[in-house]
mmCIF file of C-alpha atoms in Angstrom:
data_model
loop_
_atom_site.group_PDB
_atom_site.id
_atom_site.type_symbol
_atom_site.label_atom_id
_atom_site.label_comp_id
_atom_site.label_asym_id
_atom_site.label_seq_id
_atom_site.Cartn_x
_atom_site.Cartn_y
_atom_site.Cartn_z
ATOM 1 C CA UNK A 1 -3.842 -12.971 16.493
ATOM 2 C CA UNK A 2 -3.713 -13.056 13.033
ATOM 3 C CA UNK A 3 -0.313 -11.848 11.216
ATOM 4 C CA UNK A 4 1.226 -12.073 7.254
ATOM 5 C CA UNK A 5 5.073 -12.065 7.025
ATOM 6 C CA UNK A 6 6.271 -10.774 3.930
ATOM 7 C CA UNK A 7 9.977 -11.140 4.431
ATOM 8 C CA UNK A 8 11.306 -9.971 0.992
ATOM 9 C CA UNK A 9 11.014 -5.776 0.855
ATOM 10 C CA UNK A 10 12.274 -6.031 -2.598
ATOM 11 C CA UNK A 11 12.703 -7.992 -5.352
ATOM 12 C CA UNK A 12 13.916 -7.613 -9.323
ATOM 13 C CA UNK A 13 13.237 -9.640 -12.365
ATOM 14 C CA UNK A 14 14.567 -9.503 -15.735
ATOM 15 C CA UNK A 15 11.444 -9.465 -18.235
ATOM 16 C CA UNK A 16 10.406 -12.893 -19.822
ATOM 17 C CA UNK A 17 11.539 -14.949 -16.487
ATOM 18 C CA UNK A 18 9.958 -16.323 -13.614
ATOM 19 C CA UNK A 19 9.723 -14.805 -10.009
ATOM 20 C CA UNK A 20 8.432 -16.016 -6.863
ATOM 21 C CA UNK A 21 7.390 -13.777 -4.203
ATOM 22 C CA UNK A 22 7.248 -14.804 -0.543
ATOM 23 C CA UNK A 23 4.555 -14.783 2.028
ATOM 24 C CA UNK A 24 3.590 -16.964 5.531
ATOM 25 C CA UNK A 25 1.050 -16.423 7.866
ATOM 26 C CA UNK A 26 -0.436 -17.153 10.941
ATOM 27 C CA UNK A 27 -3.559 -17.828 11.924
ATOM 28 C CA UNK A 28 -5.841 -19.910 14.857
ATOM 29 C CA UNK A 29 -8.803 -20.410 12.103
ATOM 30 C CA UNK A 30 -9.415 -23.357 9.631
ATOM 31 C CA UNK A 31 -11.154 -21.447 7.321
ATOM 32 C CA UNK A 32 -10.021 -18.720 5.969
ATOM 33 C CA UNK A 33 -8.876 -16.594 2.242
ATOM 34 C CA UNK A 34 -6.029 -15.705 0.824
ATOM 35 C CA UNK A 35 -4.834 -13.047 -1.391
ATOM 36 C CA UNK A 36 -1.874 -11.501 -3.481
ATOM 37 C CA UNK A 37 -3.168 -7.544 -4.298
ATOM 38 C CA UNK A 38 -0.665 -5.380 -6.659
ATOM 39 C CA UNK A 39 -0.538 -2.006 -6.191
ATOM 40 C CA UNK A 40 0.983 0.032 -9.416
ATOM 41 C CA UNK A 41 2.922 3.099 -8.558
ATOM 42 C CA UNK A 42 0.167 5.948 -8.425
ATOM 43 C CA UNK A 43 -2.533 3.602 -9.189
ATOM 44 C CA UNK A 44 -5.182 1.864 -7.064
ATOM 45 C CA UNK A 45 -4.713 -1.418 -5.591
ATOM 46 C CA UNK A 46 -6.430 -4.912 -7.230
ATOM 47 C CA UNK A 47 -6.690 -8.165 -6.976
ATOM 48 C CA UNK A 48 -4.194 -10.528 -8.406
ATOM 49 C CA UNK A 49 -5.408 -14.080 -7.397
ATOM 50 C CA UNK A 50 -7.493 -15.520 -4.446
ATOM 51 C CA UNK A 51 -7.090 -18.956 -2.572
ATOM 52 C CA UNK A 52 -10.077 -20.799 -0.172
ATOM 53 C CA UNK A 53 -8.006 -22.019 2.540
ATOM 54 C CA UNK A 54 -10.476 -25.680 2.443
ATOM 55 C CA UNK A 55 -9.544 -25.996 -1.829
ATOM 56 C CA UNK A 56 -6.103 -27.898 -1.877
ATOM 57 C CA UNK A 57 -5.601 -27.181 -5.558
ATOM 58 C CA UNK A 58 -3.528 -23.799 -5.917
ATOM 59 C CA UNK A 59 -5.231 -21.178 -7.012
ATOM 60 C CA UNK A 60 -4.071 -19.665 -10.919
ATOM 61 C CA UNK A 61 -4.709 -16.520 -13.144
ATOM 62 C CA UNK A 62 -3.158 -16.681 -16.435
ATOM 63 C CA UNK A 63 0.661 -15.586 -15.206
ATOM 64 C CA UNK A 64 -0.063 -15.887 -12.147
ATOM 65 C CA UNK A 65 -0.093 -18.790 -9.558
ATOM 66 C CA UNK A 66 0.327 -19.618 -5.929
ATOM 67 C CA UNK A 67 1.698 -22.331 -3.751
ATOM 68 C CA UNK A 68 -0.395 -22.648 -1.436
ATOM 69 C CA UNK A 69 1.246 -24.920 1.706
ATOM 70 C CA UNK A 70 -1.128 -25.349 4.480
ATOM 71 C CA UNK A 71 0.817 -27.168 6.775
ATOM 72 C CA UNK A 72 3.347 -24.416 6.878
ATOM 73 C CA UNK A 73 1.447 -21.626 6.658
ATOM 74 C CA UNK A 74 2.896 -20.115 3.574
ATOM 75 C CA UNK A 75 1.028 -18.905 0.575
ATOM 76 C CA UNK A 76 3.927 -17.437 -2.438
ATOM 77 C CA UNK A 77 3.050 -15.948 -5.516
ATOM 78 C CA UNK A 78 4.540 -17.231 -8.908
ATOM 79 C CA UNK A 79 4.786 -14.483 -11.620
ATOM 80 C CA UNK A 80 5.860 -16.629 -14.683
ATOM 81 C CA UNK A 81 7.064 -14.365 -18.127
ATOM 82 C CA UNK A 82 7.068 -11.355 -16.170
ATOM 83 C CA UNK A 83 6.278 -7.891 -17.632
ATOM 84 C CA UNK A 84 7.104 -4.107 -17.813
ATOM 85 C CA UNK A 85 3.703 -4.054 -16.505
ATOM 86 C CA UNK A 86 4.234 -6.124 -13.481
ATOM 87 C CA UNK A 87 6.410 -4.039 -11.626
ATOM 88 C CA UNK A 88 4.499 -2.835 -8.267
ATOM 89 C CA UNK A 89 4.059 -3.484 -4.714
ATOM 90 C CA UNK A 90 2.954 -6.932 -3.685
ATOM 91 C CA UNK A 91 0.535 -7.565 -0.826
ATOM 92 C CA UNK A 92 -0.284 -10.532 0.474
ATOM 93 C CA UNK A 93 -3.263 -10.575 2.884
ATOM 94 C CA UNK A 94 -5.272 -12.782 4.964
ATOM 95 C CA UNK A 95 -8.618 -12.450 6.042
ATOM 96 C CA UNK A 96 -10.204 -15.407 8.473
ATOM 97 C CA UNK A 97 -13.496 -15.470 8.215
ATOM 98 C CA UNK A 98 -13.930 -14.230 11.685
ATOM 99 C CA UNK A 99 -11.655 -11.286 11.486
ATOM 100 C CA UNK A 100 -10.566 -8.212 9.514
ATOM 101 C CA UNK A 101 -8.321 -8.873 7.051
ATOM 102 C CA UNK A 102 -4.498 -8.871 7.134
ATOM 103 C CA UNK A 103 -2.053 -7.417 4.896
ATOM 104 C CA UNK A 104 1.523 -8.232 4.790
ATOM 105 C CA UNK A 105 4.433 -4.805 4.859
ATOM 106 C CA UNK A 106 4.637 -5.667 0.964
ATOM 107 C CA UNK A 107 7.382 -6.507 -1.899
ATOM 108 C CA UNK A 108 8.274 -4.131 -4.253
ATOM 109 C CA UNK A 109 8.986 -5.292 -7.588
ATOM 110 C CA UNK A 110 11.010 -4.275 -10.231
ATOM 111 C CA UNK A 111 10.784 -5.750 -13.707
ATOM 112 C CA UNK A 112 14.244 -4.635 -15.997
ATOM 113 C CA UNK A 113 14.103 -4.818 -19.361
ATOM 114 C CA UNK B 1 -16.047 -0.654 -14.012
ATOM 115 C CA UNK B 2 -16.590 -0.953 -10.088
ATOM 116 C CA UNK B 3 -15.298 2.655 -9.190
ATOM 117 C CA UNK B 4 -13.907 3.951 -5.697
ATOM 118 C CA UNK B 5 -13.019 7.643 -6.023
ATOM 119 C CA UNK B 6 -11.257 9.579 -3.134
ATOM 120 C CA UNK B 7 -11.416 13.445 -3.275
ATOM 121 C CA UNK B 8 -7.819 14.233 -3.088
ATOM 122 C CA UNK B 9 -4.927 12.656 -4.301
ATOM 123 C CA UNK B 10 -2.939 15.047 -2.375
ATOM 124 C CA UNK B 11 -2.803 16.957 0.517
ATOM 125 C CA UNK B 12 -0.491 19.483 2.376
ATOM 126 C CA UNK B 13 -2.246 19.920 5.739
ATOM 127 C CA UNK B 14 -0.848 22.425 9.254
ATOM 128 C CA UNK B 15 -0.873 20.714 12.757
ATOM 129 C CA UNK B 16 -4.154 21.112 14.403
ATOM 130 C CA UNK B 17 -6.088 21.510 11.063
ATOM 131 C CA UNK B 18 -9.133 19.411 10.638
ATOM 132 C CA UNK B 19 -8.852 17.233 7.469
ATOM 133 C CA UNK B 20 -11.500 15.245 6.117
ATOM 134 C CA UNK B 21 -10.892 12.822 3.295
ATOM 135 C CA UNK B 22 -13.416 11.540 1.150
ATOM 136 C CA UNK B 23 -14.796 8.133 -0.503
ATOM 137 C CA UNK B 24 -17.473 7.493 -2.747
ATOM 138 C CA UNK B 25 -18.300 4.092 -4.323
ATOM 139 C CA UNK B 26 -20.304 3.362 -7.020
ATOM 140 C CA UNK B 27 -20.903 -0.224 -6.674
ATOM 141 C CA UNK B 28 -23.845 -0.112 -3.594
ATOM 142 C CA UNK B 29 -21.489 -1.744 -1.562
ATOM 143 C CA UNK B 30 -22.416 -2.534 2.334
ATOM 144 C CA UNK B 31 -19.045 -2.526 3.742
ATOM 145 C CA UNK B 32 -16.528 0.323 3.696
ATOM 146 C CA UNK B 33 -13.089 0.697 4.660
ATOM 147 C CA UNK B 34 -10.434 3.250 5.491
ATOM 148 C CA UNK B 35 -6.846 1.878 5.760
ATOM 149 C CA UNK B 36 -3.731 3.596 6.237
ATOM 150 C CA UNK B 37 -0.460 2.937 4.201
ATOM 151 C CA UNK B 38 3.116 3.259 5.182
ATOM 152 C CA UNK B 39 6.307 1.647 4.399
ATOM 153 C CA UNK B 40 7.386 -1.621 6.380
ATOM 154 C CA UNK B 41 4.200 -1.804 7.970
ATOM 155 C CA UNK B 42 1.627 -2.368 4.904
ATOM 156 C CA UNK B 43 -1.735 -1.871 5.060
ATOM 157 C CA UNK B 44 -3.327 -1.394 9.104
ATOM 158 C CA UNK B 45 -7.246 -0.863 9.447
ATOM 159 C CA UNK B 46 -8.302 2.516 10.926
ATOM 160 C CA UNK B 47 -12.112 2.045 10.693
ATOM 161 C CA UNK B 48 -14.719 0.048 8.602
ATOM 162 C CA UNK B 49 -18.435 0.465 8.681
ATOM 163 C CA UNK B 50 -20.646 -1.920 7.479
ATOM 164 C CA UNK B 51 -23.868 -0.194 6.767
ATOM 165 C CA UNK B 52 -24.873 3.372 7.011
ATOM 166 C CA UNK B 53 -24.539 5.396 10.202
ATOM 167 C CA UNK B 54 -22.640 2.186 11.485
ATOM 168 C CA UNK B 55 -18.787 2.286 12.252
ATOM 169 C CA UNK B 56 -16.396 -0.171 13.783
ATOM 170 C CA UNK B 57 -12.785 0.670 14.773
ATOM 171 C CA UNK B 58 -10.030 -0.948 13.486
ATOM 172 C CA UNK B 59 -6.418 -1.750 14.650
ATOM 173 C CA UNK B 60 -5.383 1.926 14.847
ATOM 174 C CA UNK B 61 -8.425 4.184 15.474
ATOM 175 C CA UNK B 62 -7.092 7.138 18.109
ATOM 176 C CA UNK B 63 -6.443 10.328 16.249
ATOM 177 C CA UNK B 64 -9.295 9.531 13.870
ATOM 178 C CA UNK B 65 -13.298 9.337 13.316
ATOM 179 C CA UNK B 66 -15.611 8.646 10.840
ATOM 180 C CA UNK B 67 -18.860 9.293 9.014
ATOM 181 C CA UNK B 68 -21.142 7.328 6.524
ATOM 182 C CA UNK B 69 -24.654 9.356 6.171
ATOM 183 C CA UNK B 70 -24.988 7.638 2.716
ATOM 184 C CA UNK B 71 -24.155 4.062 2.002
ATOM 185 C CA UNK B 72 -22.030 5.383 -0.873
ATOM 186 C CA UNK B 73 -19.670 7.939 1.148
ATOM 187 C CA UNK B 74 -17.416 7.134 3.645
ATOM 188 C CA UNK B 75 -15.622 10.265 5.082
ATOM 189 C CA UNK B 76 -12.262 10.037 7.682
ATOM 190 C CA UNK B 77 -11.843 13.024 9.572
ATOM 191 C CA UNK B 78 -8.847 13.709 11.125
ATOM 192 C CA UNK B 79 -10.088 16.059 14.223
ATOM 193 C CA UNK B 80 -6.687 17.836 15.226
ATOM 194 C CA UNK B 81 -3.717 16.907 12.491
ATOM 195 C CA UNK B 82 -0.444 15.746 13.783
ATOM 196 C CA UNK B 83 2.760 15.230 11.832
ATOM 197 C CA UNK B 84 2.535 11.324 12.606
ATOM 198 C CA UNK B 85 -0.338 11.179 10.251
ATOM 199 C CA UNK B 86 1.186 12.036 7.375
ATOM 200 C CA UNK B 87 0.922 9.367 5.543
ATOM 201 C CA UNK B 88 -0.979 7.383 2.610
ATOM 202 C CA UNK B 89 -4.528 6.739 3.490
ATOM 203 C CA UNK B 90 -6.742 4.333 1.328
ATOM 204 C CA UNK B 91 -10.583 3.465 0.728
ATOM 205 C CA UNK B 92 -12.008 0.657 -0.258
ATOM 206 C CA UNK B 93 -15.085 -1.195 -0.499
ATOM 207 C CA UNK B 94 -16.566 -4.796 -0.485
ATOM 208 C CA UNK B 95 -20.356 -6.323 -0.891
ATOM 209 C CA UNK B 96 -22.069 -8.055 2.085
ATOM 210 C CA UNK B 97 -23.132 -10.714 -0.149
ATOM 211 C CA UNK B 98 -21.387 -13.780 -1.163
ATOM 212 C CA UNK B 99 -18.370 -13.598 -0.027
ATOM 213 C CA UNK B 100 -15.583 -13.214 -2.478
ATOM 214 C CA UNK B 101 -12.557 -11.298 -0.279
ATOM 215 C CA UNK B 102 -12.357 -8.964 -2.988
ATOM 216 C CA UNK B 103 -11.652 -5.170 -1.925
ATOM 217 C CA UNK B 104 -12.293 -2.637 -4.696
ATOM 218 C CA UNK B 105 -9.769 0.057 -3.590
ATOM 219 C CA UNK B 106 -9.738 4.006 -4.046
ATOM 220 C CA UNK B 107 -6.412 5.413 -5.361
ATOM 221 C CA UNK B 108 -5.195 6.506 -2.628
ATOM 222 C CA UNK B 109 -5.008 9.973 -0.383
ATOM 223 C CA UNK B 110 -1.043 11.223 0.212
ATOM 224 C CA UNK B 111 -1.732 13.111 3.060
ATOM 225 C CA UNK B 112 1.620 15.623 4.208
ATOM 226 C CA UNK B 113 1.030 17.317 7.874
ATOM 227 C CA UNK B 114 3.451 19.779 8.279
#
C-alpha cells in the first residue's frame, strides 16, 4: 500500500523567512513521482514542484525546493522568502507509477506580515 | 491557460436528492478524475476514467457513479444524497502522454447535504 504522512496540520511563517514543510511516504515501488500541490483558499489546486524518484538532485522552482531523502522516505518542501501569497494548504502526493496517486491530509500555512 | 471548470461552486442539497456535479476540460485530456476533499484526510480518489465511456473506481466509490459521454465532461452523480457526503469534491485532469504527474485541477464543488 502506498501512504503520504503529512504530520504538521499547521504551520506559520513570518514574511521574508524560510519554512520547511514536512512530508514521508511509503511505498513498495522504485520508481515513482513526487509532488508538493498548493491549494489557495477558494482557488484551484497547482503544482508547486515535481521530483523523479531515479534523479538524486532535488528538485527546485525559484522559492521553492525539496529535500528529497530516499533512504528515508521523506520528501519536505523548502519555501525560502516566503510571501503574503504563499499562504495555503500544502499537499504532498505520491504517485508510483503503478498506482493512483497519493495525497497527504495537508499543511495549512499561514504567512504574517 | 489549461482550464478545468466545475458547474457549481456551491451546493445545498436534501437527503435522497440526486446531485450531479459537473467537469469540463479544455485541454483534450485522456484521463479524468473526481476526488473528494475533507479535513485530516486530504485528497481520496472516488473514480477516474481514462477515456470516454471508460470508468475505474477509486479508493472510496460506494455512494457514487459516474459518466464521461464526451472526453471533455466528466459528471459524478450522487444517486441518493446522504449527510456523510457533504463535503468538498474536486476534478481534475491529466494527458495520457508523456508522463509529467501534473493534475490540472477544477476549483472545487462545496457540496452541503442537509
Amino acid at each position: 500500500a502506498q501512504t503520504v504522512t503529512q504530520s504538521q496540520p499547521e504551520m506559520s511563517v513570518q514574511e521574508a523567512e524560510t519554512v520547511t514543510l514536512s512530508c514521508t511516504y511509503d511505498t513498495s515501488e522504485s520508481d515513482y513521482y513526487l509532488f508538493w500541490y498548493k491549494q489557495p483558499p477558494s482557488r484551484q489546486m497547482i503544482l508547486v514542484i515535481r521530483q523523479e524518484a531515479y534523479k538524486q538532485q532535488n528538485a527546485t522552482e525559484n522559492r521553492f525546493s525539496v529535500n528529497f531523502q530516499k533512504a528515508a522516505k521523506s520528501f519536505s518542501l523548502k519555501i525560502s522568502d516566503s510571501q503574503l501569497g504563499d499562504a495555503a494548504m500544502y499537499f504532498c502526493a505520491l504517485n508510483p507509477m503503478t498506482d493512483d496517486m497519493r495525497f497527504g491530509a495537508g499543511t495549512r500555512l499561514t504567512v504574517k506580515p | 491557460d489549461v482550464k478545468v471548470t466545475q458547474s457549481s461552486r456551491y451546493l445545498v442539497k436534501r437527503t435522497g436528492e440526486k446531485v450531479f456535479l459537473e467537469c469540463v476540460q479544455d485541454m483534450d485530456h485522456e484521463n479524468m478524475f473526481w476526488y473528494r476533499q475533507d479535513p485530516g484526510l486530504g485528497l481520496r480518489l472516488i473514480y477516474f476514467s481514462y477515456d470516454v465511456k471508460m470508468k475505474e473506481k477509486g479508493d472510496i466509490p460506494e455512494g457514487y457513479s459516474v459518466s464521461r459521454e464526451k472526453k471533455e465532461r466528466f459528471s459524478l452523480i450522487l444517486e441518493s444524497a446522504s449527510t456523510n457526503q457533504t463535503s468538498m469534491y474536486l476534478c481534475a485532469s491529466w494527458t495520457g502522454g508523456e508522463y509529467t504527474g501534473e493534475l490540472f485541477f477544477g476549483e472545487g464543488s462545496r457540496l452541503t447535504v442537509l
